[in-house]
Amino acid sequence: MSGASRKEDGIRRMLDFPHPVVPADLVPRATERGIRRRRRRRSARRALWALLVVAVIVFAVWAWVTEPWYTPPSGTTPPLEGF
């Protein structure tokens, strides 16, 4: 017996049994669950985008106030030699 015929026999045996009864309200429940899941994902995505925007704004304000790209002035002047 080859592998293909073994698979066919297994599928035929599965199809010979009676199919399970499907609840009558399966479609509305599944639709409602899908709508809830989509709403949650959408709200989570919006919250993450809002958090990202706030983080960028906070970083921009911090950089504008502290100006980290400038070196601070030295506290002492270098000694003058050779004058």
mmCIF file of C-alpha atoms in Angstrom:
data_model
loop_
_atom_site.group_PDB
_atom_site.id
_atom_site.type_symbol
_atom_site.label_atom_id
_atom_site.label_comp_id
_atom_site.label_asym_id
_atom_site.label_seq_id
_atom_site.Cartn_x
_atom_site.Cartn_y
_atom_site.Cartn_z
ATOM 1 C CA MET A 1 0.000 0.000 0.000
ATOM 2 C CA SER A 2 1.494 3.334 -1.027
ATOM 3 C CA GLY A 3 1.426 6.510 1.026
ATOM 4 C CA ALA A 4 -1.175 8.165 -1.219
ATOM 5 C CA SER A 5 -3.645 5.293 -0.956
ATOM 6 C CA ARG A 6 -3.133 5.170 2.816
ATOM 7 C CA LYS A 7 -4.029 8.855 3.030
ATOM 8 C CA GLU A 8 -7.086 8.335 0.840
ATOM 9 C CA ASP A 9 -8.236 5.464 3.029
ATOM 10 C CA GLY A 10 -7.832 7.592 6.141
ATOM 11 C CA ILE A 11 -9.828 10.426 4.613
ATOM 12 C CA ARG A 12 -12.587 8.051 3.500
ATOM 13 C CA ARG A 13 -12.801 6.618 7.022
ATOM 14 C CA MET A 14 -13.115 10.124 8.469
ATOM 15 C CA LEU A 15 -15.864 11.036 5.998
ATOM 16 C CA ASP A 16 -17.851 7.856 6.743
ATOM 17 C CA PHE A 17 -18.677 9.048 10.265
ATOM 18 C CA PRO A 18 -21.597 11.431 10.839
ATOM 19 C CA HIS A 19 -20.661 15.090 10.941
ATOM 20 C CA PRO A 20 -20.939 16.932 14.271
ATOM 21 C CA VAL A 21 -23.918 19.206 14.813
ATOM 22 C CA VAL A 22 -23.077 22.886 14.380
ATOM 23 C CA PRO A 23 -24.802 25.351 16.741
ATOM 24 C CA ALA A 24 -27.399 27.531 15.050
ATOM 25 C CA ASP A 25 -25.956 30.751 16.472
ATOM 26 C CA LEU A 26 -22.387 30.018 15.399
ATOM 27 C CA VAL A 27 -22.214 32.677 12.669
ATOM 28 C CA PRO A 28 -23.481 35.601 14.799
ATOM 29 C CA ARG A 29 -21.178 34.642 17.675
ATOM 30 C CA ALA A 30 -18.169 34.337 15.386
ATOM 31 C CA THR A 31 -19.011 37.655 13.720
ATOM 32 C CA GLU A 32 -19.346 39.388 17.086
ATOM 33 C CA ARG A 33 -16.048 37.915 18.273
ATOM 34 C CA GLY A 34 -14.315 39.054 15.087
ATOM 35 C CA ILE A 35 -15.710 42.577 15.447
ATOM 36 C CA ARG A 36 -14.501 42.754 19.061
ATOM 37 C CA ARG A 37 -11.057 41.459 18.118
ATOM 38 C CA ARG A 38 -10.749 43.968 15.283
ATOM 39 C CA ARG A 39 -11.872 46.810 17.566
ATOM 40 C CA ARG A 40 -9.294 45.830 20.202
ATOM 41 C CA ARG A 41 -6.497 45.615 17.663
ATOM 42 C CA ARG A 42 -7.455 48.956 16.160
ATOM 43 C CA SER A 43 -7.554 50.660 19.562
ATOM 44 C CA ALA A 44 -4.224 49.079 20.575
ATOM 45 C CA ARG A 45 -2.649 50.229 17.314
ATOM 46 C CA ARG A 46 -3.977 53.756 17.815
ATOM 47 C CA ALA A 47 -2.687 53.814 21.402
ATOM 48 C CA LEU A 48 0.769 52.716 20.279
ATOM 49 C CA TRP A 49 0.861 55.356 17.539
ATOM 50 C CA ALA A 50 -0.228 57.998 20.041
ATOM 51 C CA LEU A 51 2.497 56.852 22.439
ATOM 52 C CA LEU A 52 5.064 57.059 19.639
ATOM 53 C CA VAL A 53 3.951 60.574 18.688
ATOM 54 C CA VAL A 54 4.122 61.699 22.327
ATOM 55 C CA ALA A 55 7.605 60.183 22.686
ATOM 56 C CA VAL A 56 8.824 62.002 19.561
ATOM 57 C CA ILE A 57 7.372 65.289 20.803
ATOM 58 C CA VAL A 58 8.945 64.838 24.243
ATOM 59 C CA PHE A 59 12.303 64.040 22.670
ATOM 60 C CA ALA A 60 12.096 67.075 20.375
ATOM 61 C CA VAL A 61 11.253 69.388 23.279
ATOM 62 C CA TRP A 62 14.062 67.941 25.390
ATOM 63 C CA ALA A 63 16.550 68.350 22.551
ATOM 64 C CA TRP A 64 15.381 71.913 21.908
ATOM 65 C CA VAL A 65 15.731 72.886 25.572
ATOM 66 C CA THR A 66 19.020 71.167 26.443
ATOM 67 C CA GLU A 67 20.729 71.390 23.040
ATOM 68 C CA PRO A 68 22.903 68.299 23.609
ATOM 69 C CA TRP A 69 24.817 68.788 20.357
ATOM 70 C CA TYR A 70 26.663 71.843 21.724
ATOM 71 C CA THR A 71 29.693 71.360 23.939
ATOM 72 C CA PRO A 72 29.436 73.179 27.251
ATOM 73 C CA PRO A 73 31.839 76.073 27.766
ATOM 74 C CA SER A 74 34.895 75.199 29.763
ATOM 75 C CA GLY A 75 34.995 76.440 33.350
ATOM 76 C CA THR A 76 38.553 77.707 33.148
ATOM 77 C CA THR A 77 40.574 79.369 30.460
ATOM 78 C CA PRO A 78 43.721 77.711 29.204
ATOM 79 C CA PRO A 79 46.968 79.189 30.493
ATOM 80 C CA LEU A 80 48.472 81.851 28.266
ATOM 81 C CA GLU A 81 52.131 81.150 27.609
ATOM 82 C CA GLY A 82 54.497 82.993 25.369
ATOM 83 C CA PHE A 83 53.112 86.474 25.850
#
